[in-house]
Coordinates of C-alpha atoms in Angstrom, one line a residue:
Chain A
X1 CA -78.1 -196.6 55.8
X2 CA -79.5 -199.2 58.2
X3 CA -83.1 -199.9 57.4
X4 CA -84.6 -200.7 60.7
X5 CA -88.2 -200.0 61.5
X6 CA -87.2 -197.0 63.6
X7 CA -85.5 -195.2 60.9
X8 CA -88.8 -194.4 59.4
X9 CA -89.2 -191.7 62.1
X10 CA -86.1 -190.0 60.7
X11 CA -86.7 -188.4 57.3
X12 CA -83.7 -187.2 55.4
X13 CA -84.4 -184.6 52.9
X14 CA -81.7 -184.0 50.2
X15 CA -81.2 -180.5 48.8
X16 CA -83.1 -180.2 45.6
X17 CA -80.7 -180.4 42.7
X18 CA -80.1 -177.2 40.9
X19 CA -81.1 -177.2 37.2
X20 CA -79.0 -175.6 34.5
X21 CA -80.8 -172.3 34.8
X22 CA -80.7 -172.2 38.6
X23 CA -77.1 -173.1 38.8
X24 CA -76.4 -169.7 37.2
X25 CA -77.8 -167.8 40.1
X26 CA -78.8 -165.0 37.7
X27 CA -82.6 -165.8 37.4
X28 CA -82.9 -166.1 41.1
X29 CA -81.0 -162.8 41.6
X30 CA -83.2 -161.0 39.1
X31 CA -86.4 -162.3 40.7
X32 CA -85.1 -161.3 44.1
X33 CA -84.3 -157.8 43.0
X34 CA -87.8 -157.8 41.3
X35 CA -89.5 -158.7 44.6
X36 CA -87.5 -156.0 46.4
X37 CA -88.4 -153.4 43.8
X38 CA -92.0 -154.4 43.9
X39 CA -92.2 -153.8 47.6
X40 CA -90.2 -150.6 47.4
X41 CA -92.6 -149.1 45.0
X42 CA -95.8 -150.6 46.3
X43 CA -96.4 -147.6 48.6
X44 CA -97.8 -149.9 51.2
X45 CA -96.5 -149.7 54.7
X46 CA -97.1 -151.6 58.0
X47 CA -95.5 -148.8 60.1
X48 CA -97.7 -147.2 62.7
X49 CA -96.9 -143.6 63.5
X50 CA -97.1 -144.3 67.2
X51 CA -97.1 -141.1 69.2
X52 CA -99.4 -139.5 66.6
X53 CA -101.6 -142.5 66.0
X54 CA -102.4 -144.6 69.0
X55 CA -102.7 -148.3 68.5
X56 CA -106.0 -150.2 69.0
X57 CA -105.8 -152.0 72.3
X58 CA -107.8 -155.2 72.6
X59 CA -110.4 -155.2 75.4
X60 CA -108.6 -158.0 77.3
X61 CA -105.3 -156.2 77.3
X62 CA -103.5 -156.4 80.7
X63 CA -102.1 -153.0 81.6
X64 CA -102.0 -150.9 84.7
X65 CA -104.2 -151.9 87.6
X66 CA -107.1 -150.1 89.1
X67 CA -109.3 -150.5 92.2
X68 CA -113.0 -150.4 91.4
X69 CA -115.5 -148.5 93.4
X70 CA -118.9 -149.8 94.4
X71 CA -122.2 -148.0 93.9
X72 CA -121.6 -145.9 97.0
X73 CA -118.2 -144.8 95.8
X74 CA -116.4 -146.9 98.4
X75 CA -113.5 -149.1 97.5
X76 CA -114.9 -152.4 96.4
X77 CA -112.1 -154.4 97.9
X78 CA -112.9 -156.4 101.0
X79 CA -109.3 -157.0 102.0
X80 CA -109.5 -160.8 101.6
X81 CA -105.8 -161.1 100.5
X82 CA -106.7 -163.4 97.7
X83 CA -104.9 -161.2 95.1
X84 CA -101.9 -160.9 97.3
X85 CA -101.8 -164.6 97.7
X86 CA -102.3 -165.3 94.0
X87 CA -99.7 -162.8 92.9
X88 CA -96.6 -164.7 91.5
X89 CA -94.5 -161.6 91.7
X90 CA -95.3 -160.5 95.2
X91 CA -96.1 -157.0 94.1
X92 CA -99.3 -156.5 96.1
X93 CA -99.3 -155.4 99.7
X94 CA -102.5 -155.0 101.6
X95 CA -103.0 -154.0 105.2
X96 CA -106.6 -154.7 106.3
X97 CA -108.6 -152.9 108.9
X98 CA -112.1 -153.4 110.4
X99 CA -114.6 -151.2 108.7
X100 CA -115.8 -148.3 110.8
X101 CA -119.1 -149.6 112.0
X102 CA -120.3 -146.3 113.4
X103 CA -120.0 -144.7 110.0
X104 CA -123.4 -145.2 108.2
X105 CA -121.5 -145.4 104.9
X106 CA -119.6 -148.5 106.0
X107 CA -122.1 -150.3 108.2
X108 CA -122.7 -153.2 105.8
X109 CA -119.0 -153.9 105.5
X110 CA -116.8 -155.8 107.9
X111 CA -113.3 -155.2 106.6
X112 CA -111.6 -152.9 104.2
X113 CA -108.1 -152.3 103.0
X114 CA -106.4 -149.6 105.0
X115 CA -103.5 -149.6 102.5
X116 CA -103.4 -151.3 99.1
X117 CA -100.1 -151.0 97.3
X118 CA -99.0 -152.4 94.0
X119 CA -95.4 -152.1 92.8
X120 CA -96.0 -151.6 89.1
X121 CA -92.4 -152.2 88.3
X122 CA -92.5 -155.6 90.0
X123 CA -95.8 -156.7 88.5
X124 CA -95.6 -159.1 85.6
X125 CA -99.1 -158.2 84.4
X126 CA -100.3 -161.8 84.4
X127 CA -103.8 -160.9 85.5
X128 CA -104.0 -163.5 88.2
X129 CA -105.0 -160.9 90.8
X130 CA -108.0 -160.0 88.6
X131 CA -109.0 -163.7 88.4
X132 CA -108.5 -164.3 92.1
X133 CA -110.6 -161.4 93.3
X134 CA -114.0 -162.6 94.6
X135 CA -115.6 -159.1 94.5
X136 CA -114.1 -157.9 91.2
X137 CA -112.4 -155.1 92.9
X138 CA -109.0 -155.3 91.2
X139 CA -108.9 -155.1 87.4
X140 CA -106.3 -154.5 84.8
X141 CA -106.9 -151.6 82.4
X142 CA -105.7 -151.1 78.9
X143 CA -103.2 -148.4 79.8
X144 CA -100.0 -149.7 78.2
X145 CA -97.7 -146.6 78.2
X146 CA -96.9 -146.6 81.9
X147 CA -93.8 -144.5 82.5
X148 CA -92.1 -142.8 85.4
X149 CA -88.9 -141.1 86.4
X150 CA -88.4 -142.7 89.8
X151 CA -89.1 -146.1 91.3
X152 CA -91.0 -144.4 94.0
X153 CA -93.7 -143.0 91.7
X154 CA -94.2 -146.4 90.2
X155 CA -95.5 -147.8 93.5
X156 CA -99.2 -147.2 93.3
X157 CA -101.1 -146.8 96.6
X158 CA -104.8 -147.1 97.2
X159 CA -105.7 -143.5 96.2
X160 CA -103.7 -143.8 93.0
X161 CA -105.3 -147.0 92.1
X162 CA -108.8 -145.6 92.7
X163 CA -107.9 -142.5 90.7
X164 CA -107.0 -144.8 87.8
X165 CA -110.5 -146.2 88.1
X166 CA -112.0 -142.7 88.1
X167 CA -110.0 -141.9 85.0
X168 CA -110.6 -145.0 83.0
X169 CA -114.1 -146.1 83.8
X170 CA -115.8 -143.6 81.5
X171 CA -113.1 -143.5 78.8
X172 CA -114.9 -146.1 76.7
X173 CA -112.2 -148.6 76.4
X174 CA -112.1 -149.8 80.0
X175 CA -115.6 -150.7 81.2
X176 CA -115.9 -152.8 84.3
X177 CA -114.8 -156.1 82.8
X178 CA -115.8 -158.7 85.4
X179 CA -119.0 -157.1 86.4
X180 CA -120.5 -159.6 88.8
X181 CA -122.4 -156.9 90.5
X182 CA -123.0 -156.3 94.1
X183 CA -120.6 -156.9 97.0
X184 CA -120.4 -160.5 98.1
X185 CA -119.4 -163.8 96.9
X186 CA -118.9 -164.4 93.2
X187 CA -121.9 -166.7 93.2
X188 CA -124.3 -163.9 92.4
X189 CA -122.6 -163.6 89.0
X190 CA -125.6 -164.8 87.1
X191 CA -128.0 -162.3 88.4
X192 CA -126.4 -159.2 87.0
X193 CA -126.4 -158.3 83.3
X194 CA -123.1 -158.8 81.7
X195 CA -121.6 -155.7 80.1
X196 CA -120.6 -156.2 76.4
X197 CA -117.1 -155.7 75.1
X198 CA -116.2 -152.2 74.1
X199 CA -116.6 -151.2 70.5
X200 CA -113.6 -152.4 68.5
X201 CA -111.2 -150.2 66.6
X202 CA -111.0 -147.4 69.1
X203 CA -107.9 -146.2 70.8
X204 CA -107.7 -145.5 74.5
X205 CA -108.0 -141.8 74.0
X206 CA -111.0 -142.3 71.8
Chain B
X1 CA -39.5 -119.7 47.1
X2 CA -42.4 -117.4 46.6
X3 CA -41.6 -117.0 42.9
X4 CA -41.5 -120.8 42.5
X5 CA -44.9 -121.1 44.3
X6 CA -46.3 -118.4 42.0
X7 CA -45.0 -120.3 39.0
X8 CA -46.6 -123.6 39.9
X9 CA -49.8 -122.1 41.2
X10 CA -51.8 -122.4 38.0
X11 CA -51.2 -126.1 37.9
X12 CA -51.4 -126.5 41.7
X13 CA -54.8 -124.9 42.5
X14 CA -56.9 -127.2 40.3
X15 CA -55.4 -130.2 42.0
X16 CA -56.0 -128.7 45.4
X17 CA -59.5 -127.8 44.5
X18 CA -60.2 -131.3 43.3
X19 CA -58.8 -132.7 46.5
X20 CA -61.0 -130.3 48.4
X21 CA -64.1 -131.5 46.6
X22 CA -63.3 -135.1 47.3
X23 CA -62.5 -134.5 50.9
X24 CA -65.6 -132.5 51.4
X25 CA -68.0 -134.6 49.4
X26 CA -67.0 -138.2 50.1
X27 CA -67.6 -138.2 53.9
X28 CA -70.8 -136.2 53.3
X29 CA -71.9 -138.7 50.6
X30 CA -71.0 -141.6 52.9
X31 CA -73.1 -140.0 55.7
X32 CA -76.1 -139.6 53.5
X33 CA -75.7 -143.0 51.9
X34 CA -76.4 -144.5 55.3
X35 CA -79.6 -142.5 55.3
X36 CA -80.5 -143.6 51.8
X37 CA -79.7 -147.1 52.6
X38 CA -81.9 -147.0 55.7
X39 CA -84.8 -145.5 53.7
X40 CA -84.4 -148.0 50.9
X41 CA -84.2 -150.9 53.3
X42 CA -87.4 -149.6 54.9
X43 CA -89.3 -149.3 51.6
X44 CA -88.2 -152.8 50.5
X45 CA -89.5 -154.1 53.8
X46 CA -92.8 -152.1 53.7
X47 CA -91.7 -149.8 56.4
X48 CA -91.3 -146.0 56.5
X49 CA -87.8 -145.8 57.7
X50 CA -86.3 -142.9 59.7
X51 CA -88.7 -140.0 59.6
X52 CA -88.4 -138.2 62.9
X53 CA -85.6 -135.7 62.7
X54 CA -86.2 -133.0 60.1
X55 CA -88.3 -133.1 57.0
X56 CA -88.6 -136.8 55.8
X57 CA -86.0 -137.6 58.5
X58 CA -83.3 -135.9 56.5
X59 CA -81.3 -134.9 59.6
X60 CA -81.1 -138.5 60.9
X61 CA -77.8 -138.9 59.3
X62 CA -76.4 -135.8 61.0
X63 CA -77.9 -136.9 64.3
X64 CA -76.1 -140.3 63.8
X65 CA -72.9 -138.6 63.1
X66 CA -73.1 -136.3 66.1
X67 CA -73.9 -139.3 68.3
X68 CA -71.0 -141.4 67.0
X69 CA -68.5 -138.5 67.3
X70 CA -69.5 -137.7 70.8
X71 CA -69.4 -141.3 72.0
X72 CA -66.9 -142.4 74.7
X73 CA -63.7 -143.6 73.3
X74 CA -63.5 -147.1 74.7
X75 CA -60.2 -149.0 74.2
X76 CA -60.5 -152.6 75.2
X77 CA -57.8 -153.7 77.5
X78 CA -56.6 -156.6 75.5
X79 CA -56.0 -154.9 72.1
X80 CA -52.6 -154.1 70.4
X81 CA -52.9 -150.4 70.8
X82 CA -50.8 -149.2 68.0
X83 CA -52.3 -151.5 65.3
X84 CA -55.7 -150.9 66.9
X85 CA -55.5 -147.2 66.1
X86 CA -53.8 -147.6 62.7
X87 CA -56.3 -150.0 61.3
X88 CA -59.4 -147.7 60.8
X89 CA -57.2 -144.8 59.7
X90 CA -55.5 -147.0 57.1
X91 CA -58.8 -148.4 56.0
X92 CA -60.2 -145.0 55.2
X93 CA -56.9 -143.6 53.8
X94 CA -56.6 -146.4 51.2
X95 CA -60.3 -146.0 50.3
X96 CA -59.9 -142.3 49.7
X97 CA -56.5 -142.7 48.0
X98 CA -58.1 -144.8 45.3
X99 CA -60.2 -141.8 44.4
X100 CA -57.2 -139.9 43.2
X101 CA -57.3 -141.2 39.6
X102 CA -61.1 -141.4 39.4
X103 CA -62.9 -138.7 37.3
X104 CA -66.0 -137.6 39.2
X105 CA -67.1 -135.5 36.3
X106 CA -66.3 -135.1 32.6
X107 CA -62.5 -134.9 32.0
X108 CA -61.2 -134.4 28.4
X109 CA -58.5 -136.7 27.2
X110 CA -56.0 -133.8 26.6
X111 CA -54.7 -131.7 29.4
X112 CA -56.6 -128.6 30.3
X113 CA -55.8 -125.8 32.7
X114 CA -58.4 -124.6 35.2
X115 CA -60.7 -126.7 37.4
X116 CA -60.8 -130.4 36.5
X117 CA -63.0 -133.1 37.8
X118 CA -60.1 -135.3 38.8
X119 CA -57.2 -134.9 41.2
X120 CA -54.6 -136.4 38.9
X121 CA -55.6 -136.2 35.3
X122 CA -53.9 -138.0 32.5
X123 CA -52.3 -140.7 34.6
X124 CA -51.4 -143.5 32.1
X125 CA -51.8 -146.3 34.7
X126 CA -55.0 -144.9 36.0
X127 CA -57.1 -148.0 36.3
X128 CA -54.2 -150.1 37.4
X129 CA -53.4 -147.8 40.2
X130 CA -57.0 -147.7 41.3
X131 CA -57.2 -151.5 41.5
X132 CA -53.8 -151.7 43.3
X133 CA -54.7 -149.1 45.9
X134 CA -58.2 -150.3 46.5
X135 CA -56.9 -153.8 47.2
X136 CA -54.7 -152.3 49.9
X137 CA -57.9 -151.8 51.9
X138 CA -57.6 -155.5 52.9
X139 CA -54.8 -154.3 55.1
X140 CA -57.0 -152.1 57.2
X141 CA -59.4 -155.0 57.8
X142 CA -56.7 -157.5 58.5
X143 CA -54.9 -155.1 60.9
X144 CA -58.2 -154.4 62.6
X145 CA -59.0 -158.0 63.0
X146 CA -55.5 -158.9 64.3
X147 CA -55.2 -155.9 66.6
X148 CA -58.6 -156.6 68.2
X149 CA -57.0 -159.8 69.7
X150 CA -60.3 -161.6 69.6
X151 CA -61.2 -164.8 67.8
X152 CA -64.2 -163.5 66.0
X153 CA -62.5 -160.4 64.7
X154 CA -59.6 -162.5 63.5
X155 CA -62.0 -164.9 61.7
X156 CA -63.5 -161.9 60.0
X157 CA -60.0 -160.7 59.0
X158 CA -59.0 -164.1 57.7
X159 CA -62.1 -164.4 55.7
X160 CA -61.6 -160.9 54.3
X161 CA -58.1 -161.9 53.3
X162 CA -59.1 -165.0 51.4
X163 CA -62.0 -163.1 49.8
X164 CA -59.8 -160.2 48.6
X165 CA -57.2 -162.6 47.2
X166 CA -59.8 -164.6 45.3
X167 CA -61.8 -161.7 43.9
X168 CA -58.8 -159.7 42.8
X169 CA -58.3 -162.1 39.9
X170 CA -61.7 -161.9 38.2
X171 CA -61.7 -158.2 38.9
X172 CA -58.5 -157.8 36.9
X173 CA -59.5 -160.3 34.2
X174 CA -62.8 -158.5 33.5
X175 CA -61.0 -155.1 33.1
X176 CA -58.3 -156.4 30.8
X177 CA -60.9 -156.9 28.0
X178 CA -61.9 -153.2 28.3
X179 CA -58.3 -152.0 28.4
X180 CA -57.5 -154.0 25.3
X181 CA -60.5 -152.5 23.5
X182 CA -59.7 -148.9 24.6
X183 CA -56.0 -149.4 24.1
X184 CA -55.2 -147.5 27.3
X185 CA -55.1 -147.8 31.1
X186 CA -56.1 -144.2 31.4
X187 CA -59.7 -143.9 32.6
X188 CA -60.5 -140.8 30.6
X189 CA -59.3 -142.6 27.4
X190 CA -61.5 -145.6 28.3
X191 CA -64.5 -143.4 28.7
X192 CA -63.7 -141.5 25.5
X193 CA -63.5 -144.8 23.6
X194 CA -67.1 -145.4 24.6
X195 CA -68.3 -142.2 22.8
X196 CA -70.6 -142.2 19.8
X197 CA -73.9 -144.1 19.8
X198 CA -74.9 -145.6 23.1
X199 CA -74.4 -149.2 21.9
X200 CA -70.7 -148.4 22.0
X201 CA -70.9 -148.5 25.8
X202 CA -68.9 -151.4 27.1
X203 CA -71.9 -153.0 28.8
X204 CA -73.6 -153.6 25.4
X205 CA -70.7 -155.6 23.9
X206 CA -69.1 -157.0 27.0
X207 CA -72.0 -158.1 29.2
X208 CA -70.0 -161.0 30.6
X209 CA -67.2 -158.6 31.5
X210 CA -69.8 -156.4 33.3
X211 CA -71.1 -159.4 35.2
X212 CA -67.7 -160.6 36.3
X213 CA -66.6 -157.1 37.2
X214 CA -69.6 -156.0 39.1
X215 CA -69.7 -159.3 41.1
X216 CA -66.1 -159.2 42.1
X217 CA -66.2 -155.4 42.8
X218 CA -69.1 -156.1 45.1
X219 CA -67.1 -158.7 46.9
X220 CA -64.3 -156.2 47.2
X221 CA -66.6 -153.7 49.0
X222 CA -67.5 -156.4 51.6
X223 CA -71.1 -155.7 51.3
X224 CA -74.0 -158.2 51.2
X225 CA -74.1 -160.8 49.8
X226 CA -70.4 -160.9 50.3
X227 CA -70.1 -159.4 53.8
X228 CA -68.5 -162.5 55.2
X229 CA -65.8 -160.5 57.1
X230 CA -68.4 -158.9 59.3
X231 CA -71.4 -161.1 59.2
X232 CA -73.3 -160.4 62.3
X233 CA -75.0 -163.7 62.8
X234 CA -71.7 -165.7 62.9
X235 CA -69.0 -163.3 64.0
X236 CA -70.7 -160.7 66.2
X237 CA -69.4 -157.8 64.1
X238 CA -66.3 -159.4 62.5
X239 CA -63.3 -157.2 62.2
X240 CA -64.9 -154.2 63.8
X241 CA -66.3 -155.9 66.8
X242 CA -64.0 -154.1 69.2
X243 CA -64.4 -150.7 67.5
X244 CA -66.8 -148.0 68.6
X245 CA -67.5 -144.3 68.2
X246 CA -65.3 -142.5 65.8
X247 CA -63.1 -145.5 65.0
X248 CA -66.1 -147.4 63.9
X249 CA -67.1 -144.4 61.8
X250 CA -63.8 -144.6 59.9
X251 CA -64.3 -148.3 59.0
X252 CA -67.9 -147.5 58.0
X253 CA -66.9 -144.6 55.9
X254 CA -64.2 -146.7 54.2
X255 CA -66.9 -149.2 53.3
X256 CA -69.1 -146.6 51.8
X257 CA -66.2 -144.9 50.0
X258 CA -65.6 -148.3 48.5
X259 CA -69.2 -148.5 47.3
X260 CA -68.8 -145.0 45.8
X261 CA -65.6 -146.1 44.1
X262 CA -67.1 -149.2 42.7
X263 CA -70.2 -147.4 41.5
X264 CA -68.1 -144.8 39.7
X265 CA -65.8 -147.4 38.2
X266 CA -68.8 -149.4 36.9
X267 CA -70.4 -146.3 35.4
X268 CA -67.1 -145.1 33.9
X269 CA -65.9 -148.5 32.5
X270 CA -69.1 -150.1 31.5
X271 CA -72.0 -147.6 31.4
X272 CA -70.3 -145.1 29.1
X273 CA -69.2 -142.6 31.8
X274 CA -70.6 -139.1 31.0
X275 CA -71.8 -140.2 27.6
X276 CA -75.6 -140.3 27.0
X277 CA -77.7 -140.4 23.9
X278 CA -77.6 -136.9 22.6
X279 CA -74.5 -136.1 24.6
X280 CA -71.9 -138.2 22.8
X281 CA -69.1 -136.0 21.5
X282 CA -65.8 -135.3 23.1
X283 CA -65.9 -133.2 26.3
X284 CA -66.2 -129.4 25.5
X285 CA -65.3 -126.9 28.2
X286 CA -68.5 -125.0 28.1
X287 CA -70.1 -124.7 31.5
X288 CA -73.5 -126.1 30.4
X289 CA -72.0 -129.1 28.8
X290 CA -69.8 -129.8 31.8
X291 CA -72.7 -129.6 34.2
X292 CA -74.9 -131.8 32.0
X293 CA -72.2 -134.4 31.7
X294 CA -71.6 -134.3 35.5
X295 CA -75.2 -134.8 36.0
X296 CA -75.3 -137.8 33.7
X297 CA -72.4 -139.4 35.4
X298 CA -73.7 -138.8 38.9
X299 CA -77.1 -140.1 37.8
X300 CA -75.5 -143.3 36.5
X301 CA -73.5 -143.6 39.8
X302 CA -76.7 -143.1 41.8
X303 CA -78.4 -145.9 39.9
X304 CA -75.5 -148.3 40.5
X305 CA -75.5 -147.3 44.2
X306 CA -79.2 -148.0 44.5
X307 CA -78.8 -151.3 42.8
X308 CA -76.0 -152.3 45.2
X309 CA -78.3 -151.3 48.1
X310 CA -81.2 -153.2 46.6
X311 CA -79.1 -156.3 46.1
X312 CA -78.6 -156.3 49.9
X313 CA -82.3 -157.0 50.4
X314 CA -82.7 -159.4 47.5
X315 CA -79.9 -161.9 48.2
X316 CA -78.9 -164.0 51.2
X317 CA -75.3 -164.1 52.2
X318 CA -73.0 -166.7 50.6
X319 CA -71.6 -169.5 52.6
X320 CA -67.9 -169.3 52.7
X321 CA -67.3 -172.3 50.4
X322 CA -69.9 -171.0 48.0
X323 CA -68.0 -167.7 48.0
X324 CA -64.8 -169.3 47.1
X325 CA -66.5 -171.6 44.6
X326 CA -68.1 -168.6 42.9
X327 CA -64.7 -166.9 42.5
X328 CA -62.6 -169.9 41.5
X329 CA -65.0 -172.1 39.6
X330 CA -67.4 -169.4 38.3
X331 CA -66.0 -166.0 37.8
X332 CA -62.3 -166.8 36.9
X333 CA -63.2 -169.2 34.1
X334 CA -65.9 -166.8 32.9
X335 CA -63.4 -163.9 32.9
X336 CA -60.8 -165.9 31.0
X337 CA -63.3 -167.0 28.4
X338 CA -64.5 -163.4 28.0
X339 CA -60.9 -162.2 27.7
X340 CA -60.3 -164.9 25.0
X341 CA -63.4 -163.8 23.0
X342 CA -62.4 -160.1 23.3
X343 CA -58.9 -161.0 22.1
X344 CA -60.2 -162.9 19.1
X345 CA -62.6 -160.2 18.1
X346 CA -60.0 -157.5 18.4
X347 CA -57.3 -159.4 16.6
X348 CA -59.4 -160.5 13.7
X349 CA -61.0 -157.0 13.6
X350 CA -64.5 -158.5 13.7
X351 CA -67.5 -156.3 14.6
X352 CA -67.5 -155.6 18.3
X353 CA -71.1 -156.5 18.9
X354 CA -70.4 -160.1 17.9
X355 CA -69.2 -160.4 21.5
X356 CA -72.7 -159.6 22.8
X357 CA -73.9 -162.8 20.9
X358 CA -71.0 -164.8 22.1
X359 CA -72.1 -163.8 25.6
X360 CA -75.0 -166.2 25.1
X361 CA -72.6 -169.0 24.3
X362 CA -70.4 -168.1 27.2
X363 CA -73.5 -168.3 29.5
X364 CA -74.4 -171.7 28.1
X365 CA -70.9 -172.9 28.6
X366 CA -70.9 -171.7 32.1
X367 CA -74.2 -173.5 32.6
X368 CA -72.7 -176.7 31.5
X369 CA -69.7 -176.3 33.7
X370 CA -71.9 -175.4 36.6
X371 CA -73.9 -178.6 35.9
X372 CA -70.7 -180.5 36.0
X373 CA -69.5 -178.9 39.1
X374 CA -72.8 -179.6 40.8
X375 CA -71.9 -183.2 41.4
X376 CA -69.0 -182.1 43.5
X377 CA -70.9 -179.3 45.2
X378 CA -74.3 -180.9 45.8
X379 CA -73.3 -184.5 46.4
X380 CA -76.2 -186.4 48.0
X381 CA -76.2 -185.6 51.7
X382 CA -77.2 -189.1 52.7
X383 CA -73.8 -190.4 51.7
X384 CA -72.3 -188.8 54.7
X385 CA -75.1 -189.5 57.1
X386 CA -75.7 -193.2 57.8
X387 CA -73.9 -193.3 61.1
X388 CA -75.8 -190.3 62.2
X389 CA -79.1 -191.8 61.1
X390 CA -78.2 -194.9 63.0
X391 CA -77.6 -193.0 66.2
X392 CA -80.8 -191.1 65.8
X393 CA -82.8 -194.2 65.2
X394 CA -81.6 -195.6 68.5
X395 CA -83.4 -192.9 70.2
X396 CA -87.0 -194.0 70.7
X397 CA -89.2 -191.1 69.8

């Protein structure tokens, strides 16, 4: 072997030589069978009986989206297109409209999403929409078992996303995560009390 | 014609009944061995295993069978059709055929009328025929690998061929010692010779024979750690890559039938067959004695089957050169030495259990030979490497 300086970076390891006992294979075989037997009769299992016992989902899990509501029950989204721009999978489609000024409910709002559609099949659940949102309107929930029979029913519109909010907000496992409070820029973050993480060790269905 | 039929009926029906029992039980047993294997594998790996269909998942095997039988019969366009269809059939046929001379319950050494736990009792070449037929199963695998017209399948078949040829020899060598001691090739005679106290079982005075026999028999079944012909990581599925549905089932069933055969052979030849402490005399024809002996034999077989399944999760697969080395450098010399010792003991009429002590010396001898062989097997790797090291060292890291 050439003994240059550089060869020090290459380390050759030879196989350990078998001793007399190891060369017989038998002790190794017996200890292997012993290990297998020990596990077979240990009675321990790592299997989770999934449909009967739901797994514990961590609070930062990225599942199905929801659109949050503000205190007045309106959709929090201000149709700024930030999430649509941030989305790497192009699964969000928003059509904005001016807020109805004559309606007293909407008089403090300039703009709102007329439609807000997320293709849940296209989404890669990266959570960048959640991070991009300046008003904490879009959030990912811990719903992990999303299924459907058609592609059409997996395209969630605004009403569906709001209904996901209504279903999950009081379920205990999906509190409002990025609660920066009132409408407006994210700069008011510090003024509102942060909500603590949900109690650990609880499944989605409690 | 009818008169003739009536005349042979008393000798015909026990044979037909035994054939019926084998044809009914072996596929069923094979089916449920998959279930037991899955469960055992799960327990060894700290899992629960199949538990969805039926109580404790007992109907999983049936669900599997239904699924496999109803699958679409895909025939790849590039296969040799005739051989492609013959191979799985031949594989299962030879595996089942080997069971003809195998007692699956107590069989007395003299001929009896009525139901017998064997298809062909009193065959004087019993064990020889069994070995001969079961080595035919290499044909099924080789045909399957060739007919698939696919490199990986052919590799599997070639490996299987080499494996079968190599392991036939120690298999035969290890049995010769037993045949010599029993003085007969007849399996019933061999079992009867192990009667009396339990230390008369062959395993207690021919442990080396047991070791060689069990290892080579395991290799003949193509199961881990000897499943080179079908190893998934290297050869996709080996010889049965191109087979699906019912044709795959036939290959699979053949493998499990082999496991059953090997387990029965090990129990009959080495573990005393249907003998058990307290149940040592010659076979009587009372129903209770028959059932008890059948239970003893089946229990021993179940133990061997579980051990084979357990070995699967305890041992890694052999590399091919290790496989060949084990047969030619390990098992064949060991078998020869064992045979020599048995011959000396029998010729000089020494006490049999002297062999159990010689087993220790045989092991030490094999250790020394293994130590010698090591220098050829494990030569220092760096000897073959300098050029490679040079090349690598040129690359600045």
